[in-house]
mmCIF file of C-alpha atoms in Angstrom:
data_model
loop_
_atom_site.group_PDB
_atom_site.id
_atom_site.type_symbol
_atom_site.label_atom_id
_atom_site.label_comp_id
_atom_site.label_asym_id
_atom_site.label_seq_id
_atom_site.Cartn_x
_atom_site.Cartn_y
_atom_site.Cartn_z
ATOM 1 C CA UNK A 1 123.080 141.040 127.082
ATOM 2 C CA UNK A 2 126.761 141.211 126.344
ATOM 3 C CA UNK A 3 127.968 144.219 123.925
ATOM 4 C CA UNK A 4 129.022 142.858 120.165
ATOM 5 C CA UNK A 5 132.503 142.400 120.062
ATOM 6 C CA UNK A 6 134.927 140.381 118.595
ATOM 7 C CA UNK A 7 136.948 137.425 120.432
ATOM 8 C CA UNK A 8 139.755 136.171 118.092
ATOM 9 C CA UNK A 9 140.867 133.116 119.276
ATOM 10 C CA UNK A 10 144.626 132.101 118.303
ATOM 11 C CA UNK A 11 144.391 128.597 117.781
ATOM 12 C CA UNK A 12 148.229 127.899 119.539
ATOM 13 C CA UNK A 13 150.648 129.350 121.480
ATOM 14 C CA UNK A 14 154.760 127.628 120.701
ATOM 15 C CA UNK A 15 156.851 127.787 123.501
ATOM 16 C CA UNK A 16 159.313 130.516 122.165
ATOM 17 C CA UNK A 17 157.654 133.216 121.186
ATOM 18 C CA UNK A 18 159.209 133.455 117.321
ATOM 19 C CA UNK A 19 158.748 136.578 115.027
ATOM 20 C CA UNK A 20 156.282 135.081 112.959
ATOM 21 C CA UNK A 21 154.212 134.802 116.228
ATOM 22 C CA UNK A 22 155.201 138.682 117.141
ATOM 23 C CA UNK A 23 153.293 139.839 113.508
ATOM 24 C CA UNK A 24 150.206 137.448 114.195
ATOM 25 C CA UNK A 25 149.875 138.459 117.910
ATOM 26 C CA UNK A 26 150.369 142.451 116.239
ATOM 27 C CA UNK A 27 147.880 141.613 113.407
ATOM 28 C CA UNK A 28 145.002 139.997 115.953
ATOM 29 C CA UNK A 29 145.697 143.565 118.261
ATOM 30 C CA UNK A 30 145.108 145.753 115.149
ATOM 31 C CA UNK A 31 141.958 144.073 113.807
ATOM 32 C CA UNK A 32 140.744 144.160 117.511
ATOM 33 C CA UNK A 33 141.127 147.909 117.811
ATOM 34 C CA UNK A 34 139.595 148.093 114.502
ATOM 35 C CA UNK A 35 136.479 146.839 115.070
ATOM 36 C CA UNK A 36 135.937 147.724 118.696
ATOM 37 C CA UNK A 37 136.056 151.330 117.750
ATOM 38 C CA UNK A 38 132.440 150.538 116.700
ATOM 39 C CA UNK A 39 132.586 152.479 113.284
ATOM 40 C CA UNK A 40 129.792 151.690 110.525
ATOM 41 C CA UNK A 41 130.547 152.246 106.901
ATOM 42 C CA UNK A 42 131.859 149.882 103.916
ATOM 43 C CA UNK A 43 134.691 147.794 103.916
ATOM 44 C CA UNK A 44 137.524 148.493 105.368
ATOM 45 C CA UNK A 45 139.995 146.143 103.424
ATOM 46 C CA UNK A 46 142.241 148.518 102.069
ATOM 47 C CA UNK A 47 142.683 151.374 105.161
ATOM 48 C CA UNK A 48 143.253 147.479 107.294
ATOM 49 C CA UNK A 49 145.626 145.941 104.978
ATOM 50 C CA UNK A 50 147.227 149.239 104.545
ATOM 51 C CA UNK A 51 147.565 149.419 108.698
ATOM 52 C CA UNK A 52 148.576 145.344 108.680
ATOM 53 C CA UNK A 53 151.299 145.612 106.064
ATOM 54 C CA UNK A 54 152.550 148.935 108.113
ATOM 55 C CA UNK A 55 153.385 146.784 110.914
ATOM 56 C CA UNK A 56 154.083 143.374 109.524
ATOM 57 C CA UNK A 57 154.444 143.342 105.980
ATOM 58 C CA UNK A 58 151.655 140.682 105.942
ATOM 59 C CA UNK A 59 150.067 139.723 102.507
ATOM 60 C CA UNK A 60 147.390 136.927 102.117
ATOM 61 C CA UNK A 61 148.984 133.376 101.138
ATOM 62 C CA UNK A 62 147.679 131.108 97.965
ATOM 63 C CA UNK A 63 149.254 128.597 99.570
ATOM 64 C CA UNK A 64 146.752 128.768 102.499
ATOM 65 C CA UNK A 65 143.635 129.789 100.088
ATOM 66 C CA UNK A 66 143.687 132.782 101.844
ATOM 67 C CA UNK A 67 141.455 135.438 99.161
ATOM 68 C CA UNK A 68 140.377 138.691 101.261
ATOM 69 C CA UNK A 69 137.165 139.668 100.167
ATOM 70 C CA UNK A 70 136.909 143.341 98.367
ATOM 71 C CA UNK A 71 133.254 143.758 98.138
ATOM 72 C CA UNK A 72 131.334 144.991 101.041
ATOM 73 C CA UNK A 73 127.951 144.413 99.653
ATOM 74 C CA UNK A 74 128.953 140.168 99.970
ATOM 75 C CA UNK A 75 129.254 140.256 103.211
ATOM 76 C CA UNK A 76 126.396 142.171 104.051
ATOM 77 C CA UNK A 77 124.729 139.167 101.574
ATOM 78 C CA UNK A 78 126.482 137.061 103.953
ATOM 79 C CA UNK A 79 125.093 138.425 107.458
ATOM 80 C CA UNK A 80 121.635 138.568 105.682
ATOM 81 C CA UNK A 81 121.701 135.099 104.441
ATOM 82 C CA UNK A 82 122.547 133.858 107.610
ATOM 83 C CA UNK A 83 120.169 136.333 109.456
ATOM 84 C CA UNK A 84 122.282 137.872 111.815
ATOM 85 C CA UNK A 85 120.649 139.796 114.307
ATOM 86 C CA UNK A 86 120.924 141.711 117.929
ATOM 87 C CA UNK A 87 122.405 138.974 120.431
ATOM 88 C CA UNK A 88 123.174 136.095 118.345
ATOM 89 C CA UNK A 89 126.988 134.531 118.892
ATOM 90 C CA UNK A 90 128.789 133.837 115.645
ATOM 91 C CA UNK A 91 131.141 131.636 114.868
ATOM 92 C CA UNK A 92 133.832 133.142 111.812
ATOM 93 C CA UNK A 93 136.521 130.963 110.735
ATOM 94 C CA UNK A 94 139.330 132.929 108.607
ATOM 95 C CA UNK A 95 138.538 136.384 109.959
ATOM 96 C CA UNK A 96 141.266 137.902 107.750
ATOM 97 C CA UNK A 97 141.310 141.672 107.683
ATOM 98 C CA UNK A 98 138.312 141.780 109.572
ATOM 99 C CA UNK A 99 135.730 143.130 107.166
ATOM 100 C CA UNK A 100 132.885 140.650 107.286
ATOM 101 C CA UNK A 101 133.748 140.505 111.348
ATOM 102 C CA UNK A 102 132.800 144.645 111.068
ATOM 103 C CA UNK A 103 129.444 143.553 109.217
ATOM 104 C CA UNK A 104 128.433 141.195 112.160
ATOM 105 C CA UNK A 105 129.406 143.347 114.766
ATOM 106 C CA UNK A 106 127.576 146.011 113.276
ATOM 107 C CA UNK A 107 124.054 143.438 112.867
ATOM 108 C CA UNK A 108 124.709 143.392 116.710
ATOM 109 C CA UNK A 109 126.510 140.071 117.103
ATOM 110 C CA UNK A 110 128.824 138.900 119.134
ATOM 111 C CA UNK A 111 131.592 136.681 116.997
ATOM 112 C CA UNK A 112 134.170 134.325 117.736
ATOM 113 C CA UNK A 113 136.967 134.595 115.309
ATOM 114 C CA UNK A 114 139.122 131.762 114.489
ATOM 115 C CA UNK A 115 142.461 133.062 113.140
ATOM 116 C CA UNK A 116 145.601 130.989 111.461
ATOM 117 C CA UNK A 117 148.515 130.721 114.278
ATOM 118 C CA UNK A 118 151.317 128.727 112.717
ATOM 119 C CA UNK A 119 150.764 125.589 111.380
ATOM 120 C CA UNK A 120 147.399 125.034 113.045
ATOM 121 C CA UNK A 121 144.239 125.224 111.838
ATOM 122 C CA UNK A 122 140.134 125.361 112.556
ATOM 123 C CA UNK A 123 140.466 121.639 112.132
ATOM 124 C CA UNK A 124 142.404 121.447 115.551
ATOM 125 C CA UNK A 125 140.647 124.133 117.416
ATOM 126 C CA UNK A 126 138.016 122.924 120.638
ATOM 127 C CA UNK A 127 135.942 126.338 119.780
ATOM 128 C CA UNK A 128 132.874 124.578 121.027
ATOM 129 C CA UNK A 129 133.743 125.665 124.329
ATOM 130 C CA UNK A 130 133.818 128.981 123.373
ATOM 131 C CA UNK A 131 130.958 129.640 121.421
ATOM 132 C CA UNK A 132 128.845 127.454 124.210
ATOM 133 C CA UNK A 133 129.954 130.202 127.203
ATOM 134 C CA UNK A 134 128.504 132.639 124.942
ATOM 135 C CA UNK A 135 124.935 131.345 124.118
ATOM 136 C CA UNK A 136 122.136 132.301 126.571
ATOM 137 C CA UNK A 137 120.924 128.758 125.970
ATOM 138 C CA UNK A 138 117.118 129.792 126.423
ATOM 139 C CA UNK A 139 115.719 133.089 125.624
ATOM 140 C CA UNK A 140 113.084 134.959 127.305
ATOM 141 C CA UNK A 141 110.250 132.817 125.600
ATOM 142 C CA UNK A 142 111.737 129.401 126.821
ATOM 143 C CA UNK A 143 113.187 128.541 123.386
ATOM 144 C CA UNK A 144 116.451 126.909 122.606
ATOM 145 C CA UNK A 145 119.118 129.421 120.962
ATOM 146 C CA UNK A 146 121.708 128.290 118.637
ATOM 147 C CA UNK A 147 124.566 129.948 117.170
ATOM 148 C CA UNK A 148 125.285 130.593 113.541
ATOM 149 C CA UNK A 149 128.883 130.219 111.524
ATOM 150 C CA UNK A 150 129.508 132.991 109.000
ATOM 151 C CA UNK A 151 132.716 132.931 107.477
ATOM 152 C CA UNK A 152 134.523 132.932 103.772
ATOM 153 C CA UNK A 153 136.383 129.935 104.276
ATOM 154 C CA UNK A 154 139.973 129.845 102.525
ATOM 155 C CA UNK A 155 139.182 127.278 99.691
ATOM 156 C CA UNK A 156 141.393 124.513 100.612
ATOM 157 C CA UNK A 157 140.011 123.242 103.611
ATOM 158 C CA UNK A 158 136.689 123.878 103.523
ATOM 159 C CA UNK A 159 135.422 120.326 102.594
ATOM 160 C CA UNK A 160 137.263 119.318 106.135
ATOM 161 C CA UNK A 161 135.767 122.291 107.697
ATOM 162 C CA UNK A 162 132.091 121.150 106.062
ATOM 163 C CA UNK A 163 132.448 118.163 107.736
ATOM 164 C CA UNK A 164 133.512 118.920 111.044
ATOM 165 C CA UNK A 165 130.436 121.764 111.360
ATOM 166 C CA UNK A 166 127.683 119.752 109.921
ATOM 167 C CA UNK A 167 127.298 117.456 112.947
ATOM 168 C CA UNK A 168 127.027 120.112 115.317
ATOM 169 C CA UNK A 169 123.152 120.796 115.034
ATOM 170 C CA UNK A 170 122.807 121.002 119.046
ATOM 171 C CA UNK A 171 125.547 124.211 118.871
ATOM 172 C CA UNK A 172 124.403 126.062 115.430
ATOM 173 C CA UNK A 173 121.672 126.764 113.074
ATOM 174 C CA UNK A 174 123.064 127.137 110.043
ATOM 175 C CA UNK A 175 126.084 127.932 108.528
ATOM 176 C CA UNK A 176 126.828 130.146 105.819
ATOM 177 C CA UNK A 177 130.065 129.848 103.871
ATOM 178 C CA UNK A 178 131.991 131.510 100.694
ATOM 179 C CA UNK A 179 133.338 127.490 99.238
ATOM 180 C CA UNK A 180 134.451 127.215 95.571
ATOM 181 C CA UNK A 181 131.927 127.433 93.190
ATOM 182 C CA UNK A 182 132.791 124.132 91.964
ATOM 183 C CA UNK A 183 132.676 122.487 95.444
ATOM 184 C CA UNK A 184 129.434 124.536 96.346
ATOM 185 C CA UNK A 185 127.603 123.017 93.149
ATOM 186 C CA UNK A 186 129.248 119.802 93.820
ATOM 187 C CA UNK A 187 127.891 119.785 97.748
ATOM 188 C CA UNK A 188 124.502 121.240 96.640
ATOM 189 C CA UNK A 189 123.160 119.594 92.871
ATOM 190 C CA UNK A 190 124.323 116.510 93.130
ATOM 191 C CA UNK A 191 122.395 114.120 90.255
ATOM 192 C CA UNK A 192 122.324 109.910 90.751
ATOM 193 C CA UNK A 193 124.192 108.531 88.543
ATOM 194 C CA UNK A 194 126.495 111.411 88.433
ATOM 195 C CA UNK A 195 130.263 111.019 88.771
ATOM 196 C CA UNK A 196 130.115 113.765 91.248
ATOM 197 C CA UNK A 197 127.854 112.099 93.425
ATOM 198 C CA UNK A 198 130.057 110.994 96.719
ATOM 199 C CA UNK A 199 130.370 110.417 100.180
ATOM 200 C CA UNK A 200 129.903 113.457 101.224
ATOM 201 C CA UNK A 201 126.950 114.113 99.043
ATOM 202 C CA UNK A 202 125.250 112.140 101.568
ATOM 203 C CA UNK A 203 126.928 113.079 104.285
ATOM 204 C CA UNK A 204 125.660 116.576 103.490
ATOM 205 C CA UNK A 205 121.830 115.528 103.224
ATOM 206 C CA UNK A 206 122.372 113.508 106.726
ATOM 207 C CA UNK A 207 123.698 116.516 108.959
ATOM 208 C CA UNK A 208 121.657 119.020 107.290
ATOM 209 C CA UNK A 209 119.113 120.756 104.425
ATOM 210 C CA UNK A 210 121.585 122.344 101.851
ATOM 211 C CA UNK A 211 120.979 125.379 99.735
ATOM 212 C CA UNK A 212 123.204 127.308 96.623
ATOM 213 C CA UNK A 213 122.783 130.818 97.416
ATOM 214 C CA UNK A 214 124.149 132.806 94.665
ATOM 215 C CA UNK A 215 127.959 132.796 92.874
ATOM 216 C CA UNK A 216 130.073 135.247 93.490
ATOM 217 C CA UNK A 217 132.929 136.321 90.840
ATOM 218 C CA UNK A 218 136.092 136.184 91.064
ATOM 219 C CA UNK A 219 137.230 139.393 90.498
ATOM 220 C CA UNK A 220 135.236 140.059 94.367
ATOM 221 C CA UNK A 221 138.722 138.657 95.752
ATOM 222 C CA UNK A 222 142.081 139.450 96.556
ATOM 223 C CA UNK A 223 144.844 137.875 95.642
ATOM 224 C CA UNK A 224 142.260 137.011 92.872
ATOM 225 C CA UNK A 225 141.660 133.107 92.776
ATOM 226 C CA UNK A 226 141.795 131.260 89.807
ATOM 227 C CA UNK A 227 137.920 129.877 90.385
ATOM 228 C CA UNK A 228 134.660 131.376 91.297
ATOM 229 C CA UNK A 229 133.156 131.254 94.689
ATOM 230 C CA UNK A 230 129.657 130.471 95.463
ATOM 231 C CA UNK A 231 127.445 131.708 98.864
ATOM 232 C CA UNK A 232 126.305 128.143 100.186
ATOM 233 C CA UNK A 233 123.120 127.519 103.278
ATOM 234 C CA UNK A 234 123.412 125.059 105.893
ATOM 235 C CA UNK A 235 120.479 124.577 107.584
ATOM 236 C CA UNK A 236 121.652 121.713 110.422
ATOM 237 C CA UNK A 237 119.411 118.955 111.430
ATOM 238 C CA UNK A 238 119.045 118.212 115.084
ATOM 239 C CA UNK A 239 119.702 114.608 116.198
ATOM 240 C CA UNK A 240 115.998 113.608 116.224
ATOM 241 C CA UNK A 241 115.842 115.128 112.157
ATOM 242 C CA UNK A 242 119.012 112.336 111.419
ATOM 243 C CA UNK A 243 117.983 109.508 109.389
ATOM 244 C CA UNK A 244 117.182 106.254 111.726
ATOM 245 C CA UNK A 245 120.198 104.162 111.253
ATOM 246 C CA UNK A 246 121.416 102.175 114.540
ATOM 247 C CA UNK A 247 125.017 103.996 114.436
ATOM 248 C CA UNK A 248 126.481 106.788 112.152
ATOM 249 C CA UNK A 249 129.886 105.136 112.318
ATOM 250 C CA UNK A 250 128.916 102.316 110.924
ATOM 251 C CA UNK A 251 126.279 103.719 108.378
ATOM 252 C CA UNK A 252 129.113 106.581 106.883
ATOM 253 C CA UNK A 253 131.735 103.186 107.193
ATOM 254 C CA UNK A 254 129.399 101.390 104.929
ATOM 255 C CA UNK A 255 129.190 104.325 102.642
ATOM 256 C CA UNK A 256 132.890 104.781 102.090
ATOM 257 C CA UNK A 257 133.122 100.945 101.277
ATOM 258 C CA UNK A 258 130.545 101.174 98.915
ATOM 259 C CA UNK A 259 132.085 103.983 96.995
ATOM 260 C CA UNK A 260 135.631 102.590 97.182
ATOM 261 C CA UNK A 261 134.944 101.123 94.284
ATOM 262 C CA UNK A 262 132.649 103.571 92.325
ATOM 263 C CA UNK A 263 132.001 100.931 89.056
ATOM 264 C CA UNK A 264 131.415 98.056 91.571
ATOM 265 C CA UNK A 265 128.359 96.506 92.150
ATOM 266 C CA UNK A 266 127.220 96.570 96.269
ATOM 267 C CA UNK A 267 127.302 93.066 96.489
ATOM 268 C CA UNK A 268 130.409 92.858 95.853
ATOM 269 C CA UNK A 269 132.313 95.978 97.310
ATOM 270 C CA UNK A 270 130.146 95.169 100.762
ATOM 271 C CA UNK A 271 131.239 91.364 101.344
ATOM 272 C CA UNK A 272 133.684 92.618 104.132
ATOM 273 C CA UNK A 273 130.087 93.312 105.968
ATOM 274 C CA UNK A 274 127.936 90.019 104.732
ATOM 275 C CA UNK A 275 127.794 87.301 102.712
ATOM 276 C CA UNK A 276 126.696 88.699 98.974
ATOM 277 C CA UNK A 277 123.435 86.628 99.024
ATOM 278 C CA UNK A 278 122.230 88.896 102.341
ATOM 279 C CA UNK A 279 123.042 92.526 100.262
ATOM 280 C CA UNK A 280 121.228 91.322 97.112
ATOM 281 C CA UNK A 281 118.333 90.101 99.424
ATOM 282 C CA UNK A 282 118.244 93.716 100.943
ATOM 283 C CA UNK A 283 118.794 95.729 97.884
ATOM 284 C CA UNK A 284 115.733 93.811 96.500
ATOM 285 C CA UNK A 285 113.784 94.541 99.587
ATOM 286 C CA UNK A 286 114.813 98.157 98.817
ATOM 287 C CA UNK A 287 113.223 97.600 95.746
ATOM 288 C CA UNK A 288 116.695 97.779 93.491
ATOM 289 C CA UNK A 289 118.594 95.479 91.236
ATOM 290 C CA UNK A 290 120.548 92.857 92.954
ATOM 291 C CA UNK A 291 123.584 94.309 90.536
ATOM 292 C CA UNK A 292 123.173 97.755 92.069
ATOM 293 C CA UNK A 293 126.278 100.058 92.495
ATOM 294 C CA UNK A 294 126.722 103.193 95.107
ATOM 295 C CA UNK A 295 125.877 105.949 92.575
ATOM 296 C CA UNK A 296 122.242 104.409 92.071
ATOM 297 C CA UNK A 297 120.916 104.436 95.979
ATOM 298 C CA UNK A 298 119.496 107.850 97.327
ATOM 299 C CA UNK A 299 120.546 108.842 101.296
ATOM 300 C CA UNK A 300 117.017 106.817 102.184
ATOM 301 C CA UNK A 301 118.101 103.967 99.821
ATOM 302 C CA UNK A 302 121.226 103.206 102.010
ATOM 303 C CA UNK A 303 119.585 104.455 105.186
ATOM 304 C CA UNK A 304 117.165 101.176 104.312
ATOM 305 C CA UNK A 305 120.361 98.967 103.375
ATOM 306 C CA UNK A 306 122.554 99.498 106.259
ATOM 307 C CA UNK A 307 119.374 98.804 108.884
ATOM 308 C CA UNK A 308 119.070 96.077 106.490
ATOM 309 C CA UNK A 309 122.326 94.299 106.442
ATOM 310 C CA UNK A 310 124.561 96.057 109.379
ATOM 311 C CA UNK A 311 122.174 95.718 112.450
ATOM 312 C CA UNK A 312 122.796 92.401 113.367
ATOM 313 C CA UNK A 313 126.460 93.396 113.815
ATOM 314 C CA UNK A 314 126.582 96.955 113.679
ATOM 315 C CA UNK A 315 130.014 98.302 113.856
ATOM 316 C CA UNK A 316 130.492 100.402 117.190
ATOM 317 C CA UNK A 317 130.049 104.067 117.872
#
């Protein structure tokens, strides 16, 4: 079994090597050391930015939603939540100063840490590659392993981030992230009817079973944000959990058009996929109004529609 250690993965390389790409390459080194000297203990936030700022004057950026977590005990809540344990491969997007990367090491992980180069982000990064060389894809008993994500994402991309980690169900378990409260509450208690209830609402029940942990204040942060943060649980669904819709394209492509126009009713904001007559025929069948709108169906409601009204020319995949 491979020792827990820490690969940080710098997400491009420019051409020229510029001095903003010295102090990243200097800050990856120094977190490296860090951790691989193996030491247990609570955060080391301030003795790393301390070390960081030494060498590179670097301080986190608002701009990039970057809020460095002060409170040790959250990301131990964060390795337990997850379940981090002797041999499992974590993915960590956002490392930072390397203090929740110390708590999985320490749980006996081995973690993949997706660091800021530039302008790129975990949006553009193939990490699947890396985190697949990793897994021993069947343990000792004959059963499938997975890996995990554990990270506290910087708050403004984490809805892109949600969506590009939900599908992955044949590379991770579950995923554990630090999102805005509001966004975590948003993702997680969703209510029909509800202004807040979205795309991605259902995008969120398709991919996976989703769970609001506990909040976590404010003041648990530096730079302090202006928001709370909440811990959120992803538990993935494998491909056989997915709802039975004859492509995902065109079921989430339905979706979208049906919320394009949030006060519209389906038969109407649909017509680009049927004739109006064939949705209120299939909303009935659904056992809804024929003047339904999007914010009235559940995920099994539209699962039933699309099979309904999109098979016999379902968009392609």
């Amino acid at each position: 079994m491979m020792s827990p250690v820490a690969l940080f993965l710098p997400l491009s390389t420019p051409p020229q090597r510029s001095n903003a790409h010295q102090w990243r390459r200097r800050r990856i080194c120094l977190i490296i050391q860090a951790l691989k000297s193996g030491q247990r203990g609570e955060d080391d936030y301030h003795s790393t930015l301390k070390a960081l700022n030494s060498r590179s004057r670097i301080v986190p950026r608002k701009s990039l939603g970057q809020h460095y977590m002060l409170n040790s005990s959250i990301n131990e809540q964060l390795s337990g939540v997850a379940g981090v344990a002797e041999g499992d491969v974590v993915l960590e997007i956002g490392p930072g100063t390397g203090s929740l990367t110390n708590v999985l090491i320490n749980a006996g992980a081995t973690v993949v840490a997706v660091e800021k180069v530039l302008q790129e982000d975990i949006t553009r990064c193939h990490f699947r590659s890396y985190v697949s060389s990793l897994l021993e894809t069947v343990d000792t008993r004959g059963v499938v392993k997975y890996a995990k994500v554990v990270s506290n994402l910087p708050f403004n991309i984490s809805t892109a981030v949600v969506k590009q980690l939900l599908p992955m169900g044949d590379l991770f378990s579950d995923v554990i992230i630090l999102l805005q409260d509001e966004t975590a509450l948003r993702l997680t208690k969703f209510q029909l009817h509800s202004s807040d209830y979205r795309p991605i609402n259902l995008f969120v029940n398709f991919y996976s079973d989703a769970e609001y942990i506990c909040k976590v204040e404010r003041t648990n942060f530096f730079p302090q944000p202006n928001v709370d943060a909440a811990v959120v649980k992803f538990k993935l669904k494998q491909k056989s959990e997915y709802p039975q819709v004859t492509s995902a394209n065109s079921f989430f492509s339905m979706v979208n058009s049906a919320f394009s126009g949030k006060r519209k009713m389906l038969r109407k904001s649909l017509q680009h996929i049927c004739m109006a007559q064939k949705i209120e025929d299939a909303l009935r069948t659904v056992g809804l109004q024929a003047t339904a709108r999007p914010q009235e169906l559940t995920l099994e409601d539209f699962v039933r529609l699309h099979n309904l009204i999109c098979t016999s020319n379902p968009m392609k995949e």
